[in-house]
Amino acid sequence: MSEYNHKAIEKKWQERWEKSGIYTATENTKKKKFFGLIEFPYPSGAGLHTGHIRSNTAMDIICRKRRAEGFEVLYPIGWDAFGLPTENYAIKTGRDPKEVTKENTDTFRRQLKALGFSFDWSREIDTTDPAYYKWTQWLFLQFYKHGLAYKKKMAINWCPKDLIGLANEEVADGCCERCGTPVEKREKEQWMLAITKYADRLDKDLDTVDFLERIKIQQRNWIGRSEGAEISFQLKADSSKLEASVTVFTTRPDTLFGVTYLVLAPEHPFVANNIQLTTNKEEVRAYIETTRKKTEEDRTEVSKNKTGVELKGIYAINPANNEKIPVWIADYVLVHYGTGAIMAVPAHDERDFEFAKKYNLPIRQVIAPLFETAKGSADETRSDKPTEKRKTIYGIVKHWKDDSYLCLDWGKLGWHSFVIGGVEDGEDIIEAATREIMEETGYQHIKFIRKVGGETHASFYAHHKEINRYSISEAYHFELVDSEKVDVAEEESKKHTAVWVAKKDMATFLNLPNLNYVWEQFQRETAYIGDGVIINSGAFNNTPIEEAKKKITESVGGKMVTTYKLRDWVFSRQRYWGEPIPMVHC
């Protein structure tokens, strides 16, 4: 077989396809129609890259298959040719960007034709052609007339060298990807497109489209529908008669009694207007300036170290309990997300928890996890038995020398637990825990170390007492000073046996969900973000979560609302090489 001359053979057939118009779509046809579309390439640089070939080939395969199936196929091509890279290149070389664009599109066209894609070249478009972009301008005017295009002052990424706003994608490691200059945040007036007016429809209409489920999930996360409440906090200053308020949006108004501080975005208008009332204004100004140089991605990165500055001399009033709480600014709060202010509930939000731990802020639990035994299990509560509510302690007791812990094996009951015991009325809880450890294990010299996590609730059938138990429990960490012990009472020895369990085996030894949760908190204390029982919330204690959300919101004059993470689009344009916005806006 002679050598295959691909250049000659492919050129021959490509010329024949073009001459015959085999890929030109016909409008007046009785065939079923199919429209295949790729993202039109941006003609910059030396030519095509592999990403172009990949997407073009995938759609080309589909279009050829549809033609074979009898469809009339329209597979158009064009050039998305306006943009900052061409403008910067033109400035750098002193050439007209129109001339540069024509060179690039000629190269791209030649390469695409050589690849043999089945485009309908009779419909080739160029976004820099006035005959094309007049329709972009017409669309913009329709948006404006219907309240969908508007101007807004907002913080944007600003390159001080190129003197232009940058998309987040044009910022690399905090610098302009074009010139390498550190990017700043600047307040600029921008044209916006009000896509948020369609947020609910965008979310609901995902039910009607044939997308892969993971793509639907990505879209829903991008839209970010959240149901919650808007609640106002009064702001006051030590040095003046300041009367101001900020509104927060929260999906967990049921945790309002657990708010221990307020956080504002550094760009929040309240901060700029009242910075003179703080007693640490220079520290606040320096932090704002530092934040201005950070990208949105840097500020919201979940794993990054949280930073902030207190607005000293200014405080907020928690509307649930009239408690004075400190006000902070922190870079992880963005002014255009939600209301630019958050109520911090560190006991029930991981981000707030980390921040509170770092700056030694109060952590108040208002939701207790509730562990109920599964239906059909041996420990399921029984309708024919009474229920006893009991306050109990969990004693996590470490060995005096090695890394093992004192536990109880409850024999026939099948339970493996920490030291567990009840707290008598009026009894100090640490004393109660110490007493239980001594009674149940015989060890005498016990040192208290710390409280572990928050309150937990559990509902189960206590076989040894033949009653249902509803326990309200707190866990405490102790260490034995030495091995001195006495024999335990026969009553205790019949119920359970004290055993030592190595730390590495504790997770598998403990076989009750509430105890496994407590053990996890012992190893790494975290915020509890689940549902459960409302506590420490005055008249709302024990109110079901969903009911409490509405009732607590109403009690402080808030309102239930639906919000979206989706933001209106910034309709930014290049200074020169972009279709002109058809407005003189005075």
PDB file of C-alpha atoms in Angstrom, residues 39-219:
ATOM      1  CA  GLU A  39     -19.026  27.958  22.030  1.00  0.00           C
ATOM      2  CA  PHE A  40     -17.615  30.152  19.281  1.00  0.00           C
ATOM      3  CA  PRO A  41     -13.828  30.329  19.657  1.00  0.00           C
ATOM      4  CA  TYR A  42     -12.089  33.471  20.866  1.00  0.00           C
ATOM      5  CA  PRO A  43      -9.544  34.131  18.083  1.00  0.00           C
ATOM      6  CA  SER A  44      -6.409  35.083  19.977  1.00  0.00           C
ATOM      7  CA  GLY A  45      -2.866  33.759  19.912  1.00  0.00           C
ATOM      8  CA  ALA A  46      -1.253  31.688  17.205  1.00  0.00           C
ATOM      9  CA  GLY A  47      -4.277  29.501  16.510  1.00  0.00           C
ATOM     10  CA  LEU A  48      -6.448  26.679  17.784  1.00  0.00           C
ATOM     11  CA  HIS A  49      -5.641  24.675  20.902  1.00  0.00           C
ATOM     12  CA  THR A  50      -6.676  21.117  21.780  1.00  0.00           C
ATOM     13  CA  GLY A  51      -9.713  22.321  23.753  1.00  0.00           C
ATOM     14  CA  HIS A  52     -11.228  23.698  20.554  1.00  0.00           C
ATOM     15  CA  ILE A  53     -10.670  20.406  18.725  1.00  0.00           C
ATOM     16  CA  ARG A  54     -12.194  18.377  21.567  1.00  0.00           C
ATOM     17  CA  SER A  55     -15.501  20.280  21.793  1.00  0.00           C
ATOM     18  CA  ASN A  56     -15.822  20.794  18.029  1.00  0.00           C
ATOM     19  CA  THR A  57     -15.238  17.094  17.337  1.00  0.00           C
ATOM     20  CA  ALA A  58     -17.797  15.976  19.926  1.00  0.00           C
ATOM     21  CA  MET A  59     -20.542  18.130  18.409  1.00  0.00           C
ATOM     22  CA  ASP A  60     -19.419  17.275  14.856  1.00  0.00           C
ATOM     23  CA  ILE A  61     -19.969  13.568  15.612  1.00  0.00           C
ATOM     24  CA  ILE A  62     -23.486  14.302  16.882  1.00  0.00           C
ATOM     25  CA  CYS A  63     -24.325  16.473  13.862  1.00  0.00           C
ATOM     26  CA  ARG A  64     -23.091  13.855  11.370  1.00  0.00           C
ATOM     27  CA  LYS A  65     -25.126  11.181  13.178  1.00  0.00           C
ATOM     28  CA  ARG A  66     -28.246  13.352  13.012  1.00  0.00           C
ATOM     29  CA  ARG A  67     -27.776  13.891   9.253  1.00  0.00           C
ATOM     30  CA  ALA A  68     -27.484  10.117   8.794  1.00  0.00           C
ATOM     31  CA  GLU A  69     -30.741   9.781  10.730  1.00  0.00           C
ATOM     32  CA  GLY A  70     -32.532  12.101   8.276  1.00  0.00           C
ATOM     33  CA  PHE A  71     -32.431  15.410  10.158  1.00  0.00           C
ATOM     34  CA  GLU A  72     -31.829  18.805   8.540  1.00  0.00           C
ATOM     35  CA  VAL A  73     -28.846  19.950  10.620  1.00  0.00           C
ATOM     36  CA  LEU A  74     -27.666  23.498  11.303  1.00  0.00           C
ATOM     37  CA  TYR A  75     -24.118  23.491  12.708  1.00  0.00           C
ATOM     38  CA  PRO A  76     -22.954  27.136  12.573  1.00  0.00           C
ATOM     39  CA  ILE A  77     -19.559  28.708  13.277  1.00  0.00           C
ATOM     40  CA  GLY A  78     -18.401  32.170  14.264  1.00  0.00           C
ATOM     41  CA  TRP A  79     -15.891  34.204  16.239  1.00  0.00           C
ATOM     42  CA  ASP A  80     -16.368  35.623  19.727  1.00  0.00           C
ATOM     43  CA  ALA A  81     -13.796  38.221  18.814  1.00  0.00           C
ATOM     44  CA  PHE A  82     -14.108  41.190  21.192  1.00  0.00           C
ATOM     45  CA  GLY A  83     -12.040  41.102  24.371  1.00  0.00           C
ATOM     46  CA  LEU A  84      -9.286  42.366  26.618  1.00  0.00           C
ATOM     47  CA  PRO A  85      -6.457  40.095  25.346  1.00  0.00           C
ATOM     48  CA  THR A  86      -6.740  41.523  21.824  1.00  0.00           C
ATOM     49  CA  GLU A  87      -6.985  45.059  23.201  1.00  0.00           C
ATOM     50  CA  ASN A  88      -3.863  44.576  25.339  1.00  0.00           C
ATOM     51  CA  TYR A  89      -2.006  43.002  22.416  1.00  0.00           C
ATOM     52  CA  ALA A  90      -2.961  45.955  20.202  1.00  0.00           C
ATOM     53  CA  ILE A  91      -1.702  48.424  22.813  1.00  0.00           C
ATOM     54  CA  LYS A  92       1.542  46.466  23.213  1.00  0.00           C
ATOM     55  CA  THR A  93       2.245  46.240  19.466  1.00  0.00           C
ATOM     56  CA  GLY A  94       0.680  49.512  18.350  1.00  0.00           C
ATOM     57  CA  ARG A  95      -1.583  47.739  15.874  1.00  0.00           C
ATOM     58  CA  ASP A  96      -5.303  48.223  15.261  1.00  0.00           C
ATOM     59  CA  PRO A  97      -7.226  45.448  17.081  1.00  0.00           C
ATOM     60  CA  LYS A  98      -9.482  45.111  14.017  1.00  0.00           C
ATOM     61  CA  GLU A  99      -6.420  44.187  11.967  1.00  0.00           C
ATOM     62  CA  VAL A 100      -5.210  41.723  14.622  1.00  0.00           C
ATOM     63  CA  THR A 101      -8.656  40.110  14.817  1.00  0.00           C
ATOM     64  CA  LYS A 102      -8.858  39.632  11.038  1.00  0.00           C
ATOM     65  CA  GLU A 103      -5.446  37.938  11.009  1.00  0.00           C
ATOM     66  CA  ASN A 104      -6.454  35.607  13.821  1.00  0.00           C
ATOM     67  CA  THR A 105      -9.850  34.687  12.386  1.00  0.00           C
ATOM     68  CA  ASP A 106      -8.243  33.948   9.010  1.00  0.00           C
ATOM     69  CA  THR A 107      -5.860  31.540  10.768  1.00  0.00           C
ATOM     70  CA  PHE A 108      -8.625  29.884  12.782  1.00  0.00           C
ATOM     71  CA  ARG A 109     -10.832  29.520   9.682  1.00  0.00           C
ATOM     72  CA  ARG A 110      -8.037  27.858   7.698  1.00  0.00           C
ATOM     73  CA  GLN A 111      -7.295  25.447  10.552  1.00  0.00           C
ATOM     74  CA  LEU A 112     -10.958  24.509  11.109  1.00  0.00           C
ATOM     75  CA  LYS A 113     -11.519  23.865   7.414  1.00  0.00           C
ATOM     76  CA  ALA A 114      -8.369  21.716   7.284  1.00  0.00           C
ATOM     77  CA  LEU A 115      -9.789  19.634  10.145  1.00  0.00           C
ATOM     78  CA  GLY A 116     -12.896  18.887   8.074  1.00  0.00           C
ATOM     79  CA  PHE A 117     -15.602  19.881  10.561  1.00  0.00           C
ATOM     80  CA  SER A 118     -19.093  19.927   9.062  1.00  0.00           C
ATOM     81  CA  PHE A 119     -19.824  23.582   9.829  1.00  0.00           C
ATOM     82  CA  ASP A 120     -22.285  25.606   7.763  1.00  0.00           C
ATOM     83  CA  TRP A 121     -19.796  28.253   6.655  1.00  0.00           C
ATOM     84  CA  SER A 122     -22.524  30.243   4.886  1.00  0.00           C
ATOM     85  CA  ARG A 123     -23.695  31.339   8.337  1.00  0.00           C
ATOM     86  CA  GLU A 124     -20.278  32.421   9.672  1.00  0.00           C
ATOM     87  CA  ILE A 125     -20.552  35.361  12.084  1.00  0.00           C
ATOM     88  CA  ASP A 126     -18.117  37.740  13.775  1.00  0.00           C
ATOM     89  CA  THR A 127     -19.110  39.522  16.996  1.00  0.00           C
ATOM     90  CA  THR A 128     -16.989  42.554  15.974  1.00  0.00           C
ATOM     91  CA  ASP A 129     -19.154  43.094  12.881  1.00  0.00           C
ATOM     92  CA  PRO A 130     -21.597  46.014  13.438  1.00  0.00           C
ATOM     93  CA  ALA A 131     -24.221  44.004  11.556  1.00  0.00           C
ATOM     94  CA  TYR A 132     -23.964  41.440  14.377  1.00  0.00           C
ATOM     95  CA  TYR A 133     -23.449  43.533  17.488  1.00  0.00           C
ATOM     96  CA  LYS A 134     -26.291  45.917  16.651  1.00  0.00           C
ATOM     97  CA  TRP A 135     -28.511  43.058  17.839  1.00  0.00           C
ATOM     98  CA  THR A 136     -26.537  42.774  21.096  1.00  0.00           C
ATOM     99  CA  GLN A 137     -27.185  46.486  21.562  1.00  0.00           C
ATOM    100  CA  TRP A 138     -30.868  46.064  20.684  1.00  0.00           C
ATOM    101  CA  LEU A 139     -31.170  43.312  23.294  1.00  0.00           C
ATOM    102  CA  PHE A 140     -29.512  45.544  25.887  1.00  0.00           C
ATOM    103  CA  LEU A 141     -32.050  48.303  25.218  1.00  0.00           C
ATOM    104  CA  GLN A 142     -34.913  45.829  25.668  1.00  0.00           C
ATOM    105  CA  PHE A 143     -33.392  44.728  28.983  1.00  0.00           C
ATOM    106  CA  TYR A 144     -33.150  48.366  30.083  1.00  0.00           C
ATOM    107  CA  LYS A 145     -36.739  49.153  29.085  1.00  0.00           C
ATOM    108  CA  HIS A 146     -37.999  46.186  31.128  1.00  0.00           C
ATOM    109  CA  GLY A 147     -35.930  46.934  34.252  1.00  0.00           C
ATOM    110  CA  LEU A 148     -33.454  44.120  33.613  1.00  0.00           C
ATOM    111  CA  ALA A 149     -30.401  46.360  32.977  1.00  0.00           C
ATOM    112  CA  TYR A 150     -29.371  48.885  35.614  1.00  0.00           C
ATOM    113  CA  LYS A 151     -26.328  50.663  37.036  1.00  0.00           C
ATOM    114  CA  LYS A 152     -24.902  49.890  40.445  1.00  0.00           C
ATOM    115  CA  LYS A 153     -21.853  50.935  42.427  1.00  0.00           C
ATOM    116  CA  MET A 154     -20.006  47.879  43.683  1.00  0.00           C
ATOM    117  CA  ALA A 155     -16.569  46.531  44.561  1.00  0.00           C
ATOM    118  CA  ILE A 156     -14.795  44.960  41.580  1.00  0.00           C
ATOM    119  CA  ASN A 157     -11.342  43.574  40.816  1.00  0.00           C
ATOM    120  CA  TRP A 158      -9.333  46.533  39.533  1.00  0.00           C
ATOM    121  CA  CYS A 159      -5.967  46.464  37.775  1.00  0.00           C
ATOM    122  CA  PRO A 160      -4.243  49.785  38.583  1.00  0.00           C
ATOM    123  CA  LYS A 161      -1.903  49.393  35.590  1.00  0.00           C
ATOM    124  CA  ASP A 162      -4.391  48.410  32.879  1.00  0.00           C
ATOM    125  CA  LEU A 163      -6.987  50.690  34.518  1.00  0.00           C
ATOM    126  CA  ILE A 164      -9.747  48.174  33.960  1.00  0.00           C
ATOM    127  CA  GLY A 165     -12.089  45.899  35.880  1.00  0.00           C
ATOM    128  CA  LEU A 166     -11.267  42.194  35.798  1.00  0.00           C
ATOM    129  CA  ALA A 167     -13.418  39.108  36.097  1.00  0.00           C
ATOM    130  CA  ASN A 168     -12.457  36.699  38.900  1.00  0.00           C
ATOM    131  CA  GLU A 169     -11.134  34.364  36.201  1.00  0.00           C
ATOM    132  CA  GLU A 170      -8.695  37.077  35.069  1.00  0.00           C
ATOM    133  CA  VAL A 171      -7.058  37.251  38.505  1.00  0.00           C
ATOM    134  CA  ALA A 172      -4.247  34.774  39.205  1.00  0.00           C
ATOM    135  CA  ASP A 173      -2.685  34.603  42.685  1.00  0.00           C
ATOM    136  CA  GLY A 174      -4.024  38.066  43.449  1.00  0.00           C
ATOM    137  CA  CYS A 175      -2.514  39.618  40.306  1.00  0.00           C
ATOM    138  CA  CYS A 176      -3.778  40.657  36.888  1.00  0.00           C
ATOM    139  CA  GLU A 177      -3.125  37.683  34.623  1.00  0.00           C
ATOM    140  CA  ARG A 178      -2.292  40.027  31.737  1.00  0.00           C
ATOM    141  CA  CYS A 179       0.338  42.281  33.308  1.00  0.00           C
ATOM    142  CA  GLY A 180       1.101  40.748  36.719  1.00  0.00           C
ATOM    143  CA  THR A 181       0.129  43.849  38.724  1.00  0.00           C
ATOM    144  CA  PRO A 182      -1.435  43.184  42.170  1.00  0.00           C
ATOM    145  CA  VAL A 183      -5.203  43.558  41.877  1.00  0.00           C
ATOM    146  CA  GLU A 184      -7.179  45.889  44.157  1.00  0.00           C
ATOM    147  CA  LYS A 185     -10.829  46.065  45.126  1.00  0.00           C
ATOM    148  CA  ARG A 186     -12.332  49.342  43.902  1.00  0.00           C
ATOM    149  CA  GLU A 187     -15.830  50.758  44.166  1.00  0.00           C
ATOM    150  CA  LYS A 188     -16.957  51.324  40.581  1.00  0.00           C
ATOM    151  CA  GLU A 189     -20.280  51.983  38.921  1.00  0.00           C
ATOM    152  CA  GLN A 190     -21.149  49.024  36.724  1.00  0.00           C
ATOM    153  CA  TRP A 191     -23.927  48.026  34.369  1.00  0.00           C
ATOM    154  CA  MET A 192     -25.742  44.984  35.736  1.00  0.00           C
ATOM    155  CA  LEU A 193     -28.161  42.453  34.240  1.00  0.00           C
ATOM    156  CA  ALA A 194     -30.871  41.370  36.704  1.00  0.00           C
ATOM    157  CA  ILE A 195     -30.696  37.607  36.255  1.00  0.00           C
ATOM    158  CA  THR A 196     -31.732  37.178  39.900  1.00  0.00           C
ATOM    159  CA  LYS A 197     -35.300  38.069  38.867  1.00  0.00           C
ATOM    160  CA  TYR A 198     -35.349  34.652  37.189  1.00  0.00           C
ATOM    161  CA  ALA A 199     -33.615  32.733  40.007  1.00  0.00           C
ATOM    162  CA  ASP A 200     -36.703  30.816  41.109  1.00  0.00           C
ATOM    163  CA  ARG A 201     -37.629  29.878  37.552  1.00  0.00           C
ATOM    164  CA  LEU A 202     -34.064  28.807  36.768  1.00  0.00           C
ATOM    165  CA  ASP A 203     -34.144  26.528  39.801  1.00  0.00           C
ATOM    166  CA  LYS A 204     -37.610  25.040  39.178  1.00  0.00           C
ATOM    167  CA  ASP A 205     -37.089  24.558  35.429  1.00  0.00           C
ATOM    168  CA  LEU A 206     -34.192  22.187  36.118  1.00  0.00           C
ATOM    169  CA  ASP A 207     -36.948  19.654  36.868  1.00  0.00           C
ATOM    170  CA  THR A 208     -38.035  19.814  33.223  1.00  0.00           C
ATOM    171  CA  VAL A 209     -34.691  19.344  31.430  1.00  0.00           C
ATOM    172  CA  ASP A 210     -32.924  16.123  30.509  1.00  0.00           C
ATOM    173  CA  PHE A 211     -29.568  16.847  32.177  1.00  0.00           C
ATOM    174  CA  LEU A 212     -27.361  14.441  34.097  1.00  0.00           C
ATOM    175  CA  GLU A 213     -28.230  14.589  37.793  1.00  0.00           C
ATOM    176  CA  ARG A 214     -24.757  15.801  38.791  1.00  0.00           C
ATOM    177  CA  ILE A 215     -25.117  18.717  36.345  1.00  0.00           C
ATOM    178  CA  LYS A 216     -28.478  19.622  37.859  1.00  0.00           C
ATOM    179  CA  ILE A 217     -26.873  19.568  41.315  1.00  0.00           C
ATOM    180  CA  GLN A 218     -24.079  21.884  40.107  1.00  0.00           C
ATOM    181  CA  GLN A 219     -26.670  24.263  38.667  1.00  0.00           C
TER     182      GLN A 219
END
